[in-house]
PDB file of C-alpha atoms and ligand atoms in Angstrom:
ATOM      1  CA  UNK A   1       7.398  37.634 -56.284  1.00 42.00           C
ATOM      2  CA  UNK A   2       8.643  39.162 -52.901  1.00 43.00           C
ATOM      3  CA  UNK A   3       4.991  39.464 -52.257  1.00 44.00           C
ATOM      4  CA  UNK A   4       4.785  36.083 -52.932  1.00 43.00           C
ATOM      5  CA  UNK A   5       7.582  35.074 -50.913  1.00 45.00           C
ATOM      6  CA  UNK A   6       6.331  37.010 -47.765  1.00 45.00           C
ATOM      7  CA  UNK A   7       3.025  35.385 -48.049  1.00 46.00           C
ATOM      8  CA  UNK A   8       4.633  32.375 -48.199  1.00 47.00           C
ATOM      9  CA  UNK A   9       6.990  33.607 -44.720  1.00 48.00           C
ATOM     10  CA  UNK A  10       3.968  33.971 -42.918  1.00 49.00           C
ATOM     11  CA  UNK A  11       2.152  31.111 -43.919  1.00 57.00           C
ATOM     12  CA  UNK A  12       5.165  29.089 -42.953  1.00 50.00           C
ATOM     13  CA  UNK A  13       5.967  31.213 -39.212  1.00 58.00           C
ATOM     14  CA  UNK A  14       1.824  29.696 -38.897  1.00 56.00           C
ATOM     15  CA  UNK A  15       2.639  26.288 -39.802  1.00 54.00           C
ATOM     16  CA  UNK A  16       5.258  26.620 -37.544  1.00 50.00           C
ATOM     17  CA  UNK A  17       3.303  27.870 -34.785  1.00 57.00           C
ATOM     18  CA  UNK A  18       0.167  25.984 -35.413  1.00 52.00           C
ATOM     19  CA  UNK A  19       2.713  22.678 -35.367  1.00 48.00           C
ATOM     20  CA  UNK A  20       4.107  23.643 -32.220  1.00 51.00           C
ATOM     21  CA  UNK A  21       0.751  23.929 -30.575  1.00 47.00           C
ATOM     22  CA  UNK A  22      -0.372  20.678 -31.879  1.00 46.00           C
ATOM     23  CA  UNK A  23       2.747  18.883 -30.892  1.00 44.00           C
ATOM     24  CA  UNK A  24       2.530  20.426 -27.342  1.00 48.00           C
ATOM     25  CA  UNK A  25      -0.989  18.844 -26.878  1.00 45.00           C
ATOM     26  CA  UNK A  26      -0.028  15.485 -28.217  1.00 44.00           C
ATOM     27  CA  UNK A  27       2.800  15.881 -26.119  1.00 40.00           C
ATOM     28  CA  UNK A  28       0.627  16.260 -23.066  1.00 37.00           C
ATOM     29  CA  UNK A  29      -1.920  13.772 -24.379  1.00 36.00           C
ATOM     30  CA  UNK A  30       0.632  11.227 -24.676  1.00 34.00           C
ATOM     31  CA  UNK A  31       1.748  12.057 -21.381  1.00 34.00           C
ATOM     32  CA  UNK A  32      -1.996  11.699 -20.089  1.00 33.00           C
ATOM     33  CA  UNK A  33      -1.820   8.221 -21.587  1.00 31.00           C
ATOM     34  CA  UNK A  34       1.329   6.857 -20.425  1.00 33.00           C
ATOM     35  CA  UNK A  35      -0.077   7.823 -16.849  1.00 29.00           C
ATOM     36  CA  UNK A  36      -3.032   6.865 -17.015  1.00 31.00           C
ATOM     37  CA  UNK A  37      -2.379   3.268 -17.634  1.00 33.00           C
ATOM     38  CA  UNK A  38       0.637   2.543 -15.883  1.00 32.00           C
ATOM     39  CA  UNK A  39      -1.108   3.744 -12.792  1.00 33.00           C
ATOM     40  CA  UNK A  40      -4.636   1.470 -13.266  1.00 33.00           C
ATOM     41  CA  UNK A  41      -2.383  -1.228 -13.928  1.00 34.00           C
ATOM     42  CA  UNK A  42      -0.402  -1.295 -10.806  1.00 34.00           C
ATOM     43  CA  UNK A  43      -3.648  -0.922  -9.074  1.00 35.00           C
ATOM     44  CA  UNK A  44      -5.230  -3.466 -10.598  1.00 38.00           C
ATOM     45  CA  UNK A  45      -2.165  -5.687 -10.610  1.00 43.00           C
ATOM     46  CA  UNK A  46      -2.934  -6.555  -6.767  1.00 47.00           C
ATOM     47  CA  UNK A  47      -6.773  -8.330  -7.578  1.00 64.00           C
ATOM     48  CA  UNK A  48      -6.752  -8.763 -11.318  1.00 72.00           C
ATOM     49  CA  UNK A  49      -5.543 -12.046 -12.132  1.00 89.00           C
ATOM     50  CA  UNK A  50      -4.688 -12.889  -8.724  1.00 97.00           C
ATOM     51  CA  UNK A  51      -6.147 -15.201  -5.949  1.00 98.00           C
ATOM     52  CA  UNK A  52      -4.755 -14.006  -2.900  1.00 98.00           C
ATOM     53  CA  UNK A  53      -4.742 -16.383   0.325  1.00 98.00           C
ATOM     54  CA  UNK A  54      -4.380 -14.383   3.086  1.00 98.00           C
ATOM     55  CA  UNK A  55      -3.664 -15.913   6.421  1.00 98.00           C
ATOM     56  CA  UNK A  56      -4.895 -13.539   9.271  1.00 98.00           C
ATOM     57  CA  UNK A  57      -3.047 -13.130  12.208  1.00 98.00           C
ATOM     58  CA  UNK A  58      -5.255 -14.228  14.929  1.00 98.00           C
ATOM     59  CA  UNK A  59      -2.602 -15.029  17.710  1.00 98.00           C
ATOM     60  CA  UNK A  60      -3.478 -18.590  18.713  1.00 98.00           C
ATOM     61  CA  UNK A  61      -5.903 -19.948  16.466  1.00 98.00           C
ATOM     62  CA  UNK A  62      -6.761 -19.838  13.324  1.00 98.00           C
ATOM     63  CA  UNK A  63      -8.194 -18.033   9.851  1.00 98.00           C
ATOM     64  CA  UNK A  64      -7.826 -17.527   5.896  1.00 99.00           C
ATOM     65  CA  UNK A  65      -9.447 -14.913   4.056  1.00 98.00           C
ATOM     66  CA  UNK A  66      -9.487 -15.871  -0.026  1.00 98.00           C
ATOM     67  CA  UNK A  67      -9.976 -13.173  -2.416  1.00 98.00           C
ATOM     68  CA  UNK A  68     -10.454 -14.875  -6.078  1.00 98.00           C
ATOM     69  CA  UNK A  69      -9.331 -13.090  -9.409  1.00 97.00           C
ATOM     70  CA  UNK A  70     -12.609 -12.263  -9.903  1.00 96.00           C
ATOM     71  CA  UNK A  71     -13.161 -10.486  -6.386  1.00 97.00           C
ATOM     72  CA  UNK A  72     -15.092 -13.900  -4.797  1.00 97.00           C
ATOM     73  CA  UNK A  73     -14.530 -14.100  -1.233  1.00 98.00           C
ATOM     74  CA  UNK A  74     -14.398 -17.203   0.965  1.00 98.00           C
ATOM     75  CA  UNK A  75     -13.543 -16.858   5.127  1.00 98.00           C
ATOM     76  CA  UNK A  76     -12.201 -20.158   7.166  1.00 99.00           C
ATOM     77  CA  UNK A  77     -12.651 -19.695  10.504  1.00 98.00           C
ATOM     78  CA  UNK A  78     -12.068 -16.535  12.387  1.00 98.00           C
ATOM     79  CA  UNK A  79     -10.006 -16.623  15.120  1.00 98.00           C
ATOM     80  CA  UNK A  80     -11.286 -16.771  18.828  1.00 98.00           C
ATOM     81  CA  UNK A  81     -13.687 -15.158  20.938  1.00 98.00           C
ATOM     82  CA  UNK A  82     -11.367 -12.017  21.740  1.00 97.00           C
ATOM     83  CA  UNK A  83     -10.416 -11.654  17.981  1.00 98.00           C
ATOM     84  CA  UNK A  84     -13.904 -10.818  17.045  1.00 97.00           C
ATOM     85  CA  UNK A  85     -12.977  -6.953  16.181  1.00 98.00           C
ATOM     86  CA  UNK A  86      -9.581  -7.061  14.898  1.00 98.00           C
ATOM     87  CA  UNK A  87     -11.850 -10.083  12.502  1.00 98.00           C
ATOM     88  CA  UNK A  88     -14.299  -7.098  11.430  1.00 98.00           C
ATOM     89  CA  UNK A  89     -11.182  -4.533  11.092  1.00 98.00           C
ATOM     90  CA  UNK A  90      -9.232  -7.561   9.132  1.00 98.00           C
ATOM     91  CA  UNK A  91     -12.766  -7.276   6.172  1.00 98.00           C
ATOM     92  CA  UNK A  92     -12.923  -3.547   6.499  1.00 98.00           C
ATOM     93  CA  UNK A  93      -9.021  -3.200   5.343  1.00 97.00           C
ATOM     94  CA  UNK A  94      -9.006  -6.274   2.766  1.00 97.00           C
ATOM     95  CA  UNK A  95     -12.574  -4.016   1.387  1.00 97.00           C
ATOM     96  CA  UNK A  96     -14.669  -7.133   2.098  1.00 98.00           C
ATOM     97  CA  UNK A  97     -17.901  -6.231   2.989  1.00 96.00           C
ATOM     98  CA  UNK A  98     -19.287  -9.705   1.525  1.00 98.00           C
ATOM     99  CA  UNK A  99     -18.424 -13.640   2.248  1.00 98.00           C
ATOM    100  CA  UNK A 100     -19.577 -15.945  -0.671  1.00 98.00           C
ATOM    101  CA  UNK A 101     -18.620 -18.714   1.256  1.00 98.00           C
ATOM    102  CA  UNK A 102     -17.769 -19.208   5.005  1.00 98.00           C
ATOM    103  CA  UNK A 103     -16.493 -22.355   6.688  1.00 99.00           C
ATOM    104  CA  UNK A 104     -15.930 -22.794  10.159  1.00 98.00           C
ATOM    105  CA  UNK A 105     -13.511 -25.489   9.742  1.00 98.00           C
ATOM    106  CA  UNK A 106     -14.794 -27.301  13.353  1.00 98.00           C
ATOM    107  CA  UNK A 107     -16.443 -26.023  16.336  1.00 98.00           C
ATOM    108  CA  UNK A 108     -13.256 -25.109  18.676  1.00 98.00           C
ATOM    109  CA  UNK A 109     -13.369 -21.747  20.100  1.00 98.00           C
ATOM    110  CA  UNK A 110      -9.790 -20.780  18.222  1.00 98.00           C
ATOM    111  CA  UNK A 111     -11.756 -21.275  14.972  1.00 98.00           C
ATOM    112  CA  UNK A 112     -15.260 -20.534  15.215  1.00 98.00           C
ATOM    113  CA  UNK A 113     -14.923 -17.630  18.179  1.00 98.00           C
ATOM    114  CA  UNK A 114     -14.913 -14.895  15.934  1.00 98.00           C
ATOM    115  CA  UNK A 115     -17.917 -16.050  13.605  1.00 98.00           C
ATOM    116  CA  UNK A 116     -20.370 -14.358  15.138  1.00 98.00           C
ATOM    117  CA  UNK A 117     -19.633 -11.412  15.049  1.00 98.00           C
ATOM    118  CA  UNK A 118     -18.807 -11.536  11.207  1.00 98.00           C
ATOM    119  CA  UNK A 119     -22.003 -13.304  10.303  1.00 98.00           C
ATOM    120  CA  UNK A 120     -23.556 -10.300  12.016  1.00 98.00           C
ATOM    121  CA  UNK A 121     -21.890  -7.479  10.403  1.00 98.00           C
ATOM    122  CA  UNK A 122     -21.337  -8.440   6.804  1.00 97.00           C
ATOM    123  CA  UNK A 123     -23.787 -10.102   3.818  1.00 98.00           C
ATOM    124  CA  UNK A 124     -22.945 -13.964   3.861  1.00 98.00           C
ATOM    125  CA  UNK A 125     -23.610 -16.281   0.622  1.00 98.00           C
ATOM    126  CA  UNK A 126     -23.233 -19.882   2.078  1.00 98.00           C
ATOM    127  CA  UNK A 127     -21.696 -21.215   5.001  1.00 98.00           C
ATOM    128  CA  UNK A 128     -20.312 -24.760   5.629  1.00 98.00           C
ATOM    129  CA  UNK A 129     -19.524 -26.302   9.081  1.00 98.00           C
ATOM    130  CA  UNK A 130     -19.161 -30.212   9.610  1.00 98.00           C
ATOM    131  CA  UNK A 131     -21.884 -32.409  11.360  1.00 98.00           C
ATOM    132  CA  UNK A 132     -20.325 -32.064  14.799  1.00 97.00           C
ATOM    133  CA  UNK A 133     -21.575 -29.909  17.680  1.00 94.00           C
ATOM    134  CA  UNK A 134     -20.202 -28.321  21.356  1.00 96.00           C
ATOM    135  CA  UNK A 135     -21.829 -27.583  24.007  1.00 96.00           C
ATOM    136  CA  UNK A 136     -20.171 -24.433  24.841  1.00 97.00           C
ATOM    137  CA  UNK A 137     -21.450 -20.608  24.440  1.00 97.00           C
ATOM    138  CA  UNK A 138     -19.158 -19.852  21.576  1.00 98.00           C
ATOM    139  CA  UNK A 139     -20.924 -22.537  19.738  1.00 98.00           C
ATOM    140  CA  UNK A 140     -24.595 -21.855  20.444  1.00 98.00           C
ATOM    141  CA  UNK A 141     -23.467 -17.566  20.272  1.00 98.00           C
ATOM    142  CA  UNK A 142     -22.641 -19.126  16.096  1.00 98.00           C
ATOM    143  CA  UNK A 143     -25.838 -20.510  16.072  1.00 98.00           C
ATOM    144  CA  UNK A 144     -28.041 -17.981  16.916  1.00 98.00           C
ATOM    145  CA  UNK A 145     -25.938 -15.820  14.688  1.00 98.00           C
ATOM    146  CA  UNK A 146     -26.467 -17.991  11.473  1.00 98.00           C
ATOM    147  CA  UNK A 147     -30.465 -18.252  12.591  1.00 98.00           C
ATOM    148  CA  UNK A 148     -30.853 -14.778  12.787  1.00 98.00           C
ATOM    149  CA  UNK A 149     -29.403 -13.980   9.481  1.00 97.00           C
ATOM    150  CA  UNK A 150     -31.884 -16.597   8.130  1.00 98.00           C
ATOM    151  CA  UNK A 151     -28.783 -19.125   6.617  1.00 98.00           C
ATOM    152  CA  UNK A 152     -28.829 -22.805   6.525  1.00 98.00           C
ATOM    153  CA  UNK A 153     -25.627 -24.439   7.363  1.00 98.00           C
ATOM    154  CA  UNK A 154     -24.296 -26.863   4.460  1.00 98.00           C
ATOM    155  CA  UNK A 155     -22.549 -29.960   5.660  1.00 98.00           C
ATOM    156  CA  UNK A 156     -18.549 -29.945   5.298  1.00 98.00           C
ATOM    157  CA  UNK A 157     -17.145 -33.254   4.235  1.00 98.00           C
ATOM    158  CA  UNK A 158     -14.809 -34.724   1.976  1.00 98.00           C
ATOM    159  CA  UNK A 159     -15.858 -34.512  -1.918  1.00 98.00           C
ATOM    160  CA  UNK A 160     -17.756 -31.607  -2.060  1.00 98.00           C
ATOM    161  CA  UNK A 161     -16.914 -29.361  -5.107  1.00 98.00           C
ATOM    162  CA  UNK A 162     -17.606 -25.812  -3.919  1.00 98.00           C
ATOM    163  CA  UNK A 163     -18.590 -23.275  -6.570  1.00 98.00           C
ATOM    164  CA  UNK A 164     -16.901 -19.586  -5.710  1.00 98.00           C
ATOM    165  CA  UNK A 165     -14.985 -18.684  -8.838  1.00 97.00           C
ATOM    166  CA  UNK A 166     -15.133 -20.182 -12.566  1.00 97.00           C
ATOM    167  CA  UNK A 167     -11.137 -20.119 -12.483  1.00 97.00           C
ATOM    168  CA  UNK A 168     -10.559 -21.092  -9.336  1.00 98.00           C
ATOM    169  CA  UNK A 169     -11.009 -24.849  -8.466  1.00 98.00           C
ATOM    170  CA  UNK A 170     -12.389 -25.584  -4.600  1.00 98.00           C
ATOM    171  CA  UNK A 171     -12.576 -28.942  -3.159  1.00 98.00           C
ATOM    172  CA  UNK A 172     -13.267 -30.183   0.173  1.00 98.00           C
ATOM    173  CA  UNK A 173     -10.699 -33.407   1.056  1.00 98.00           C
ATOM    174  CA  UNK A 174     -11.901 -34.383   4.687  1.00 98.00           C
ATOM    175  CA  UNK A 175     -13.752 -34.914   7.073  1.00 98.00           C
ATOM    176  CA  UNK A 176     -13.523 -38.457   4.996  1.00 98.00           C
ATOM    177  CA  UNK A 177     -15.738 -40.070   7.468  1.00 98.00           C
ATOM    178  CA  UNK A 178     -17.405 -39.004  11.297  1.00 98.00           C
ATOM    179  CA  UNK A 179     -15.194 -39.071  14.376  1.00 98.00           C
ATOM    180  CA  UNK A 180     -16.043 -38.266  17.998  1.00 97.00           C
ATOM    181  CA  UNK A 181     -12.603 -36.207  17.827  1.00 97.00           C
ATOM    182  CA  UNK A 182     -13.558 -32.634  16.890  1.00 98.00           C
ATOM    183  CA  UNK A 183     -10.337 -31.444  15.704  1.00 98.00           C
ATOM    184  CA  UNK A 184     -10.508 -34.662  13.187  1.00 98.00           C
ATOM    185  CA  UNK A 185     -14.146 -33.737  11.933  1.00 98.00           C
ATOM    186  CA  UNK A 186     -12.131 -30.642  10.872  1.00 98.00           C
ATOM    187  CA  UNK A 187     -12.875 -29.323   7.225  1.00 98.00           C
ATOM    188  CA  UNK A 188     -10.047 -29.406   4.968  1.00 99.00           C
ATOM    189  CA  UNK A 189     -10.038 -27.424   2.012  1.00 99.00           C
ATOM    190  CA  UNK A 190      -7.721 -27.603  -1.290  1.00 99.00           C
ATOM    191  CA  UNK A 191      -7.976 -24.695  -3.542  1.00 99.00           C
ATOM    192  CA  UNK A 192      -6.062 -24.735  -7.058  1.00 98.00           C
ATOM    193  CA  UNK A 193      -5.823 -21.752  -9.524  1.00 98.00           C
ATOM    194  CA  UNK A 194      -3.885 -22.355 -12.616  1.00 98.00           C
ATOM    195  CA  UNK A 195      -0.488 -24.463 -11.605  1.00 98.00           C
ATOM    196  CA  UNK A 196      -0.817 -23.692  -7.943  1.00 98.00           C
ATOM    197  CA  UNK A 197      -2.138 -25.113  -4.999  1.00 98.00           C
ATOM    198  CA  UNK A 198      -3.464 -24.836  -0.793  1.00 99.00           C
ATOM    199  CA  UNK A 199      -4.047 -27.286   1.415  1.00 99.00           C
ATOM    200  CA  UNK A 200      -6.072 -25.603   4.048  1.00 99.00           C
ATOM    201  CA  UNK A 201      -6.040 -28.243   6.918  1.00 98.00           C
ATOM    202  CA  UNK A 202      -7.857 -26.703  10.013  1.00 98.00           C
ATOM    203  CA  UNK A 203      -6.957 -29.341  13.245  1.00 98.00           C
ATOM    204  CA  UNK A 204      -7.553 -32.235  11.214  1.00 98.00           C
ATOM    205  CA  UNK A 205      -5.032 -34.463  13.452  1.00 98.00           C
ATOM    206  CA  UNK A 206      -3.553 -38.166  12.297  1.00 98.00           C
ATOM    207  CA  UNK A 207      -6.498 -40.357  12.016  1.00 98.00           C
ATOM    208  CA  UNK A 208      -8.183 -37.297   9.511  1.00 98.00           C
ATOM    209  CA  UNK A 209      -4.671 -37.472   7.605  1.00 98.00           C
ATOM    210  CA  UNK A 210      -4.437 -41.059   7.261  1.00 98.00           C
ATOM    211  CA  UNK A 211      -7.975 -41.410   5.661  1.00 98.00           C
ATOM    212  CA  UNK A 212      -7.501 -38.544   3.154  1.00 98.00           C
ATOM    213  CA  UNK A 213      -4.340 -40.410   1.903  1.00 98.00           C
ATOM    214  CA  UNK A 214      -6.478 -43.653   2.216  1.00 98.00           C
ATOM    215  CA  UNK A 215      -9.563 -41.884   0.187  1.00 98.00           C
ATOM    216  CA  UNK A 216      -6.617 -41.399  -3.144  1.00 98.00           C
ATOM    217  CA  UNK A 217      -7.564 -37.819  -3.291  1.00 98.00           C
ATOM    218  CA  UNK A 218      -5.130 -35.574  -4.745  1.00 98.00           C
ATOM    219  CA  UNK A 219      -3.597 -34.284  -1.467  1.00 98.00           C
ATOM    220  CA  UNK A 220      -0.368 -32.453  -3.138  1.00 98.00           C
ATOM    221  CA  UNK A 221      -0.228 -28.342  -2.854  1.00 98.00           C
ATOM    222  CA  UNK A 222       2.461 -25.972  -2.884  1.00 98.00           C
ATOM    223  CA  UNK A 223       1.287 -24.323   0.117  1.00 98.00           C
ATOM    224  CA  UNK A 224       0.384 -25.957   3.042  1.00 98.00           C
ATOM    225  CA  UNK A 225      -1.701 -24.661   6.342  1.00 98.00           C
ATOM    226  CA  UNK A 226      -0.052 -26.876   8.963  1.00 98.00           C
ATOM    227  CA  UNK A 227      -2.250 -28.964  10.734  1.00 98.00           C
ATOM    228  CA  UNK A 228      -3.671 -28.118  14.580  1.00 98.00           C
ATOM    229  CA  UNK A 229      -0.912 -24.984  14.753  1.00 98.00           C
ATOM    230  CA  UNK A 230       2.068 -27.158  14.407  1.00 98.00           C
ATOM    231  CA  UNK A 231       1.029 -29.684  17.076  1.00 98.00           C
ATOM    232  CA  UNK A 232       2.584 -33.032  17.253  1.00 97.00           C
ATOM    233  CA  UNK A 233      -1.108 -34.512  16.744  1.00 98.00           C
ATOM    234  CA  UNK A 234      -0.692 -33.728  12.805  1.00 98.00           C
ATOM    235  CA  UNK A 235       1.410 -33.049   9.966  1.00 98.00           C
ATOM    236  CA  UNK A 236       2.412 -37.040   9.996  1.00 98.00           C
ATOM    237  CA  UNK A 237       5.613 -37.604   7.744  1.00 98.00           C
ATOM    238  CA  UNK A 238       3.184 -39.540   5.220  1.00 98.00           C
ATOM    239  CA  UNK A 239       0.938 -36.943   5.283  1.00 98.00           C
ATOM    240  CA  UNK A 240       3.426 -34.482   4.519  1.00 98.00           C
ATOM    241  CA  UNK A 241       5.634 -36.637   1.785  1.00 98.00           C
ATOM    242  CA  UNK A 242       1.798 -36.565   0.256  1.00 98.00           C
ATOM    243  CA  UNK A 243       1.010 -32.920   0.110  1.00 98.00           C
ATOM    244  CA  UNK A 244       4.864 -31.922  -0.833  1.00 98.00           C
ATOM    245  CA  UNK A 245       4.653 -28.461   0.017  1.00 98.00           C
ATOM    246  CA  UNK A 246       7.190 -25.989  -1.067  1.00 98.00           C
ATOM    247  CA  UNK A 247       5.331 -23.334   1.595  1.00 98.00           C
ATOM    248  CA  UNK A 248       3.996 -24.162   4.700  1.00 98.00           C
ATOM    249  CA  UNK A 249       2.358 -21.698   6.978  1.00 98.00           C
ATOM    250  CA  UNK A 250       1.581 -22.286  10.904  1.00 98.00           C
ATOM    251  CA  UNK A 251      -1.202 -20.270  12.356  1.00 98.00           C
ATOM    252  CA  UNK A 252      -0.062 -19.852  16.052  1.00 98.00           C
ATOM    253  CA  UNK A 253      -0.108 -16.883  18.953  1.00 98.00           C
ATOM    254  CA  UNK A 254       1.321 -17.349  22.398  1.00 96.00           C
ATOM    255  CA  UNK A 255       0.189 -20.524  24.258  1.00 97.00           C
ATOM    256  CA  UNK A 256       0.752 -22.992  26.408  1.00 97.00           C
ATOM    257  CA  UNK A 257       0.220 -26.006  24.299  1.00 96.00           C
ATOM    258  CA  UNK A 258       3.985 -26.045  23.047  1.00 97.00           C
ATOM    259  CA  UNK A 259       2.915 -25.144  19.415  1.00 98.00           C
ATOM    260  CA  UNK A 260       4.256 -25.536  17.151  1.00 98.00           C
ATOM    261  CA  UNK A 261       6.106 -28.265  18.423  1.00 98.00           C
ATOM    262  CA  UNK A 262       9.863 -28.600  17.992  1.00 98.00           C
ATOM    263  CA  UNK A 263       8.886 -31.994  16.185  1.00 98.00           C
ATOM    264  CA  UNK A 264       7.196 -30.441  13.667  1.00 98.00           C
ATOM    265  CA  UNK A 265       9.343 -28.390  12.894  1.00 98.00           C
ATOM    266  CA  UNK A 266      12.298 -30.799  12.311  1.00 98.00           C
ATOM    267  CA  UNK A 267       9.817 -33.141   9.836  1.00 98.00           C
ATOM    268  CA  UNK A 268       9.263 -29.708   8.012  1.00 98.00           C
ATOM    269  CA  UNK A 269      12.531 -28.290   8.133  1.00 98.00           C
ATOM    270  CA  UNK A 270      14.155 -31.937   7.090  1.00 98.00           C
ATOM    271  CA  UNK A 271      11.701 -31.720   3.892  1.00 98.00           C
ATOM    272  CA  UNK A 272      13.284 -28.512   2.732  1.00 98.00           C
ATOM    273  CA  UNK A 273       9.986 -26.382   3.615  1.00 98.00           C
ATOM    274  CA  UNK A 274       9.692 -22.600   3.906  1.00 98.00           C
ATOM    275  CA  UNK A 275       8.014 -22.185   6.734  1.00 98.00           C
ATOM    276  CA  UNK A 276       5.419 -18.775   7.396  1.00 98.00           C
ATOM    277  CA  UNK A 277       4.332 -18.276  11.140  1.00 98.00           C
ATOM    278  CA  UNK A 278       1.731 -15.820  12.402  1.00 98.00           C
ATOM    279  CA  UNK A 279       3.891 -15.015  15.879  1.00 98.00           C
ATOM    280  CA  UNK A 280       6.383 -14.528  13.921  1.00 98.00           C
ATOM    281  CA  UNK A 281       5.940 -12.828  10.986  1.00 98.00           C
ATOM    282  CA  UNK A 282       2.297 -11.239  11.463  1.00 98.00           C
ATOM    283  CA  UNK A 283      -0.148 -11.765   9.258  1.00 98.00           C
ATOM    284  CA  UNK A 284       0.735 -14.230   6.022  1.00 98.00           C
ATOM    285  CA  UNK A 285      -0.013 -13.464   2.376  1.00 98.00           C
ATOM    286  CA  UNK A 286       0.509 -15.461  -0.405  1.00 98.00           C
ATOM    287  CA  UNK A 287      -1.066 -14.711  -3.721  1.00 98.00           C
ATOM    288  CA  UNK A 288      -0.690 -16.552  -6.710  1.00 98.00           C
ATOM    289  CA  UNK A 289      -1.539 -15.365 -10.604  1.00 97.00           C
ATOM    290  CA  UNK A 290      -1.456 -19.179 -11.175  1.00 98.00           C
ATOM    291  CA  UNK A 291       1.594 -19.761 -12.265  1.00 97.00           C
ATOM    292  CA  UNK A 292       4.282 -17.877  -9.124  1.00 97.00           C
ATOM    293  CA  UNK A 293       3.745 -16.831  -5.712  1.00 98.00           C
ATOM    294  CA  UNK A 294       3.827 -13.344  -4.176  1.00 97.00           C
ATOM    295  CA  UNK A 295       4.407 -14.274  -0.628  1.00 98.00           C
ATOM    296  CA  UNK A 296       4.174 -10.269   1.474  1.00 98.00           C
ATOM    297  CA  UNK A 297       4.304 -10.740   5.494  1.00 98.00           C
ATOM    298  CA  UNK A 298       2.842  -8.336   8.005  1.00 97.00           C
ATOM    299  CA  UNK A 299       6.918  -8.254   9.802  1.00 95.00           C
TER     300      UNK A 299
HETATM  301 ZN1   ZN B 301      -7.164 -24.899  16.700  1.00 94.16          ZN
END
């Protein structure tokens, strides 16, 4: 019996032992796997699910890197001439070493200027421009570019349904029909994920506006690029009561143009808008899992 009983002790001081062991292991294990996926997640929580809009800080001029849920990437414009390596350093840090789709919203040097360069240095899918040319270096420099790399430019007008991401929904609204004005044969792009929206307008000025409200597309979007960097030219009050933004975000650097005009900024502040500027607070991002914004500035 005390035999028994000692047998028993021991077996039991094992158990005991054997228990603690295996609950120190679990204990680590389930340590291992609370960490593990809290940290993937917050990773992940910055692409997965998201679209991110991201509008570069070029100083005067203009460009908007997308980055789709699914990792898709689309470039509009790319700032000017003297922007070309803070436009490669801009891919390197956002990881994009691909553009599915580029558009050079219209051939003025504060869009296009930086094109070359990127066409150069990183793999290109399509690329979109509008049936409008210049006779200036920057212009022909974009050419040769897109020749050498052995791409066909597609032709940017209103209508066109661009295919980039199955969840993401990419339409171009203008140019509606062919001006001799460049900044109206400008490209405008809306993007929709889910319940959110973009207008991205390039320079399209009053005479681009008035024939995208004419054409009944659907014009409204939550965020707005504002036309021609805040320039009187644009951003008409019709145009504006059309689109509705909540967010509105002006691409501009220092200049001598005035933009973005005081004018502007009254219709925008009068409509309740949040407005985003580049000079002011750096580069722009706002990211949508389509249903809220993440808005993160640069300053
Ligand atoms: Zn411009």
């Amino acid at each position: 019996m005390k035999k028994c009983r000692s047998i028993f002790k021991f077996q039991l001081r094992m158990f005991v032992s054997i228990l603690a062991v295996v609950l120190m292991l679990s204990g680590c294990a389930l340590e291992l796997e609370l960490g593990s996926p809290a940290d993937t997640s917050s990773g992940s929580r910055q692409n997965e699910g998201r679209l991110r809009v991201i509008f570069l800080d070029v100083g005067q001029g203009a460009s908007q890197l997308l980055i789709s849920p699914s990792g898709k990437t689309m470039l509009i414009d790319a700032g000017n001439n003297d922007r070309e390596q803070a436009m490669l350093d801009y891919l390197k840090e956002y990881g994009v070493n691909r553009l599915d789709i580029v558009i050079g919203t219209h051939p003025d040097a504060d869009h296009i200027g930086g094109l070359d360069r990127v066409i150069d240095h990183v793999d290109i899918g399509e690329i979109y421009m509008p049936k409008i040319q210049a006779n200036t270096k920057t212009f022909e420099s974009l050419l040769l570019s897109i020749k050498n790399k052995g791409l066909k430019v597609k032709t940017a007008k209103a209508g066109l349904v661009l295919e980039w991401d199955e969840d993401v929904q990419v339409t171009m609204v203008a140019p509606v029909q062919t001006y001799d004005d460049k900044n109206n044969m400008s490209a405008v792009v809306k993007v929709v994920y889910g319940n959110t929206s973009y207008l991205l307008t390039g320079d399209a000025e009053r005479q681009s506006e008035k024939d995208m409200i004419e054409s009944g597309a659907d014009l409204q979007a939550d965020v707005m690029l504002i036309g021609h960097h805040g320039s009187k030219s644009s951003t008409t009050l019709s145009f504006l009561k059309k689109v509705a933004p909540q967010y509105g975000v002006i691409q501009v650097g220092e200049n001598n143009y005035g933009h973005p005009t005081s004018t502007v900024l009254d219709r925008l502040s009068k409509q309740g808008i949040e407005v985003y500027r580049n000079d002011l607070h750096g580069t722009v991002e706002i990211a949508s899992d389509g249903h809220t914004y993440r808005i993160t500035t640069e300053r």
